[in-house]
Short mmCIF file of C-alpha atoms in Angstrom, two decimals:
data_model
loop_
_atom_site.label_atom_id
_atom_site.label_comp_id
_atom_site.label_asym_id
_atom_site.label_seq_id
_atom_site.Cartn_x
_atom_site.Cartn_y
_atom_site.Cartn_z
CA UNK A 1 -12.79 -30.48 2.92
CA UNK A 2 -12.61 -29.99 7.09
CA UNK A 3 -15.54 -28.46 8.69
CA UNK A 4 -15.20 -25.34 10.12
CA UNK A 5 -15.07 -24.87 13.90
CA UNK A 6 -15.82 -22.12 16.04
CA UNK A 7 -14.97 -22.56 19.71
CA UNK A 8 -15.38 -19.82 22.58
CA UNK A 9 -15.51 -16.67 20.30
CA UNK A 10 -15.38 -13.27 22.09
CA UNK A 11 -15.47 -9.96 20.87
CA UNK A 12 -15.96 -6.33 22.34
CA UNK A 13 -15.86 -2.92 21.42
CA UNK A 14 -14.73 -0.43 23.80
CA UNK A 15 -15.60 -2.80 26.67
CA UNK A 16 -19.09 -3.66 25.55
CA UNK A 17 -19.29 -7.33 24.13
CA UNK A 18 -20.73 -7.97 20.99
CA UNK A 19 -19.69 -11.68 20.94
CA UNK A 20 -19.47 -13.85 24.15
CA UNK A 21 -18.37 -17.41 23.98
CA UNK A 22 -19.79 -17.97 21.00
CA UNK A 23 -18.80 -21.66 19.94
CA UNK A 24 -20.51 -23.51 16.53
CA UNK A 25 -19.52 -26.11 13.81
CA UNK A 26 -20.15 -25.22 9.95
CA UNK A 27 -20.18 -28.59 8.34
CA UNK A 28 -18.39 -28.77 4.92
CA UNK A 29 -20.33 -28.75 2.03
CA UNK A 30 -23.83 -27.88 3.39
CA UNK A 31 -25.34 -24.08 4.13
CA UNK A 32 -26.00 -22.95 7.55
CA UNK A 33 -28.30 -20.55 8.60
CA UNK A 34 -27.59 -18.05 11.22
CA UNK A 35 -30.23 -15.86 13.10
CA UNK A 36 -30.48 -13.20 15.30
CA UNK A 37 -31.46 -9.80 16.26
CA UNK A 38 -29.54 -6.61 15.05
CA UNK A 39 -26.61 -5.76 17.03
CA UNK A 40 -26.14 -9.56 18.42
CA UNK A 41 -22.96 -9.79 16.50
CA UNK A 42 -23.77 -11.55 13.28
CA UNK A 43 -21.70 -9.34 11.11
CA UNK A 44 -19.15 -9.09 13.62
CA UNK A 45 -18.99 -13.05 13.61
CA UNK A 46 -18.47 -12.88 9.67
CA UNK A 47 -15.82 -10.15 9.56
CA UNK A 48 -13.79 -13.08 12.45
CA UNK A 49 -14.57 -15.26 9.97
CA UNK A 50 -13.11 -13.34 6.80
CA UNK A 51 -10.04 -12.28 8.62
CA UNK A 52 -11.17 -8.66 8.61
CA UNK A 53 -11.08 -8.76 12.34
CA UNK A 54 -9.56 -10.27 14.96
CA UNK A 55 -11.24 -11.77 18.42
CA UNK A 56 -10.45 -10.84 21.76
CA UNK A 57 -10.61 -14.57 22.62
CA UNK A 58 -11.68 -18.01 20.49
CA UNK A 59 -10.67 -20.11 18.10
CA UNK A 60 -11.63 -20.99 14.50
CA UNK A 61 -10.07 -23.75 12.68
CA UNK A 62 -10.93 -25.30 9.38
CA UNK A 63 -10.50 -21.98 7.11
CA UNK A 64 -6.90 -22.35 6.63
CA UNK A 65 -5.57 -22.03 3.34
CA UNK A 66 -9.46 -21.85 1.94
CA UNK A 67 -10.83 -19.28 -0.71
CA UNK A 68 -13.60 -17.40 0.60
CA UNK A 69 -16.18 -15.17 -1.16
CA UNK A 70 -19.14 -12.97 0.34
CA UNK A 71 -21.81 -10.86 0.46
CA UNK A 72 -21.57 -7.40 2.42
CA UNK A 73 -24.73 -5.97 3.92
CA UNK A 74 -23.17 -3.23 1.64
CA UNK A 75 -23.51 -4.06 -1.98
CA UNK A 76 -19.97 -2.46 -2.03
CA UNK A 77 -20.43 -2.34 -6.13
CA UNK A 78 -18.00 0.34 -8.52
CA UNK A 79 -20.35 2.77 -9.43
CA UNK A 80 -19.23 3.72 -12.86
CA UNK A 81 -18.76 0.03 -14.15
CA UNK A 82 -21.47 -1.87 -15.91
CA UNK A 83 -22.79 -5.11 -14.35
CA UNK A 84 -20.84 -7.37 -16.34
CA UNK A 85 -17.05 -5.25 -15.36
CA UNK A 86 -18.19 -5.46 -11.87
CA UNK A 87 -18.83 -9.31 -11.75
CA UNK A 88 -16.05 -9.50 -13.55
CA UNK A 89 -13.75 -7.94 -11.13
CA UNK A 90 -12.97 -10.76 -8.85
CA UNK A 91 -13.34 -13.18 -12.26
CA UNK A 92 -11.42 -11.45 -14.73
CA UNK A 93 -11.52 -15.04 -16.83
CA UNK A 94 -14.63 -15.88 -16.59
CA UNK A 95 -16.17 -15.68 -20.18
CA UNK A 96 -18.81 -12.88 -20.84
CA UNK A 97 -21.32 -15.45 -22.12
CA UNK A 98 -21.37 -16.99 -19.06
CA UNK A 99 -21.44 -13.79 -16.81
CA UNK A 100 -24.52 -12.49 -19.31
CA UNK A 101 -26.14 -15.89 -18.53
CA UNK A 102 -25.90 -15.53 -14.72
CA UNK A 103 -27.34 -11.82 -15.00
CA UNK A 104 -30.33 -13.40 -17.06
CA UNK A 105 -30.82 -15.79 -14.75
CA UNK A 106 -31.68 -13.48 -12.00
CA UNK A 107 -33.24 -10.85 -14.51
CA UNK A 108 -30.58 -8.57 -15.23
CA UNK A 109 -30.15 -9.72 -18.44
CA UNK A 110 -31.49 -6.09 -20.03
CA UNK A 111 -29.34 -4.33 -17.75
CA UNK A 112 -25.87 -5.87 -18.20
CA UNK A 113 -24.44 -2.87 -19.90
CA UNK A 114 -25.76 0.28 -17.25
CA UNK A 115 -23.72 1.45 -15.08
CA UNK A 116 -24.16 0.03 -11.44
CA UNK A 117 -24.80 3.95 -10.27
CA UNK A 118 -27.62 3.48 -12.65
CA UNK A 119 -29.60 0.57 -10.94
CA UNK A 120 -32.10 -0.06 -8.58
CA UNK A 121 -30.92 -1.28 -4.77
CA UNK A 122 -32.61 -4.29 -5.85
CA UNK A 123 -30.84 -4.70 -8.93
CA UNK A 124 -27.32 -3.40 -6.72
CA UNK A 125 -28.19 -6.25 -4.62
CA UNK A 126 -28.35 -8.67 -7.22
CA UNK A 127 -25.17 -8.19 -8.99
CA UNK A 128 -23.28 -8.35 -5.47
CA UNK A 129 -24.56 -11.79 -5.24
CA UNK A 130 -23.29 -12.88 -8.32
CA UNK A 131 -20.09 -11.15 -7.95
CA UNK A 132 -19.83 -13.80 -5.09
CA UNK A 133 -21.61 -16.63 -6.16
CA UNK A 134 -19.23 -16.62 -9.85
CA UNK A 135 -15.92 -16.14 -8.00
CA UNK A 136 -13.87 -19.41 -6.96
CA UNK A 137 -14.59 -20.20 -3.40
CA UNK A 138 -14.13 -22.86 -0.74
CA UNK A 139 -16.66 -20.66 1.53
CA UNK A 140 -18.97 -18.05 0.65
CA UNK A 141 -20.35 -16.06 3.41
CA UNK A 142 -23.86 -14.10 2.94
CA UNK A 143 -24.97 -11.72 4.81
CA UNK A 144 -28.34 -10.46 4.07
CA UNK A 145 -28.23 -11.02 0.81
CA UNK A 146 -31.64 -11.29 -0.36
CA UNK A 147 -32.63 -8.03 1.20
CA UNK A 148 -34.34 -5.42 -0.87
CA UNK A 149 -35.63 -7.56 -3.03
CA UNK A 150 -39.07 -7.86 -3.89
CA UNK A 151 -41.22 -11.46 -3.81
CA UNK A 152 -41.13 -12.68 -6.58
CA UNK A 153 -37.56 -11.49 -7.49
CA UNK A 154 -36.62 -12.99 -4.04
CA UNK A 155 -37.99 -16.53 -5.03
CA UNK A 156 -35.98 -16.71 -7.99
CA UNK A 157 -32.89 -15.43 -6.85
CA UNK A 158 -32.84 -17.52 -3.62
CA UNK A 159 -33.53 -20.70 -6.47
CA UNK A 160 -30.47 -19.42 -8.52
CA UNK A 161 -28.42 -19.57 -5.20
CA UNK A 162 -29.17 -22.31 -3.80
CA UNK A 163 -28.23 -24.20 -7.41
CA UNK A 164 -24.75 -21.93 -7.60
CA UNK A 165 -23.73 -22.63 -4.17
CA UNK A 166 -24.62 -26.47 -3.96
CA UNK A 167 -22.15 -28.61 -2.47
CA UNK A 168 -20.26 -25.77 -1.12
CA UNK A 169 -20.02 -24.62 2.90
CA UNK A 170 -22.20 -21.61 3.28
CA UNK A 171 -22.90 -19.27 6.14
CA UNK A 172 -26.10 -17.20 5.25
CA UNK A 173 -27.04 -14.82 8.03
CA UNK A 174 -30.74 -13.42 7.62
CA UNK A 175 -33.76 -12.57 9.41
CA UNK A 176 -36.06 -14.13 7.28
CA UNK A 177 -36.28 -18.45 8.49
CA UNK A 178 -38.54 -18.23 5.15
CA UNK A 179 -35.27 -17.98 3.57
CA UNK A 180 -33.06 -20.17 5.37
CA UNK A 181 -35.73 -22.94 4.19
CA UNK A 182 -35.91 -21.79 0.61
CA UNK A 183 -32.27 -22.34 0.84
CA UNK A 184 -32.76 -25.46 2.36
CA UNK A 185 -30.65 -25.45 5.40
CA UNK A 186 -30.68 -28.21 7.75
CA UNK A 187 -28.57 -26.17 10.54
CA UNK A 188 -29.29 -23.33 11.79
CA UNK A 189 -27.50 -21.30 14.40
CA UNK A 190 -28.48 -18.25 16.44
CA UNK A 191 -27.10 -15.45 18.20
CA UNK A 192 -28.26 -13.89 22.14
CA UNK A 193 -28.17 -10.27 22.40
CA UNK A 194 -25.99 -9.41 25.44
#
């Protein structure tokens, strides 16, 4: 698996730059950390990343032909499906033992059946990341994704993660460097308001 590479990255929106000559390396097969104030471009960055956009000028090489999965700010759930039907979406086979036994392991085991209009933000927040973390991915892209969740929740579902996602290239944008060394990333990258 190639590395991702990132090299001279621009981006504005009607002529104000979000992004300017933004260059970085993800390394294959490790989580990297990315931190920065609101409205320095970090979600901007991951849509380039994803496709979803394109860059006024820059390069990135090394997702070609990869799977990706991620993690909105948005928990971007279907309100009238149950937990289990909307992990299940992007992972049609994947057996309902083993989605039950990724709800449980973040705590949602009691609430696999309600309907995701039903749940907490917290909760919301939780089946997004497993949505992501139980699809089949090269990358997996997070951005904020422990947000709304409360300490001790946090702790175990950052835990969870990091075992799901082992091995595997990560980008994790957060504010919290608490997180970024619960997930135990060795790189992390930042991002200058301009």
């Amino acid at each position: 698996m190639a590395d991702i590479c990132i090299t001279g990255l621009c981006k504005a929106y009607d002529g104000k730059p979000v992004l300017r000559d933004f260059s970085a390396v993800l390394p294959a097969g490790r989580v990297t950390g990315l931190m920065a104030p609101s409205g320095a471009g970090k979600t901007t960055l991951l849509r380039i990343l994803m496709g979803l956009e394109q860059p006024d000028a820059g390069s990135v090489t090394g997702l070609e032909g990869r799977r990706m999965s991620a993690v909105f700010q948005e928990d971007r759930l279907c309100d009238n499906l149950d937990a289990v039907a909307n992990i299940r979406l992007v992972t049609p086979g994947l057996a309902r033992a083993k989605t039950l036994d990724a709800l449980d392991a973040v705590g949602l085991g009691s609430c696999a059946g309600q309907p995701a209009r039903e749940l907490s933000g917290g909760m919301r927040r939780r089946v997004a990341l497993l949505r992501a973390l139980l699809a089949e991915y090269d990358v997996l892209f997070l951005d904020e994704p422990f947000k709304g969740l409360d300490r001790d929740t946090r702790t175990r579902v950052i835990a969870d993660t990091r075992t799901r996602c082992a091995g595997r290239t990560v980008l994790l944008v957060t504010h919290d460097a608490g997180e970024l060394d619960a997930m135990g990333v060795t790189q992390r990258l930042t991002l200058e308001m301009i």
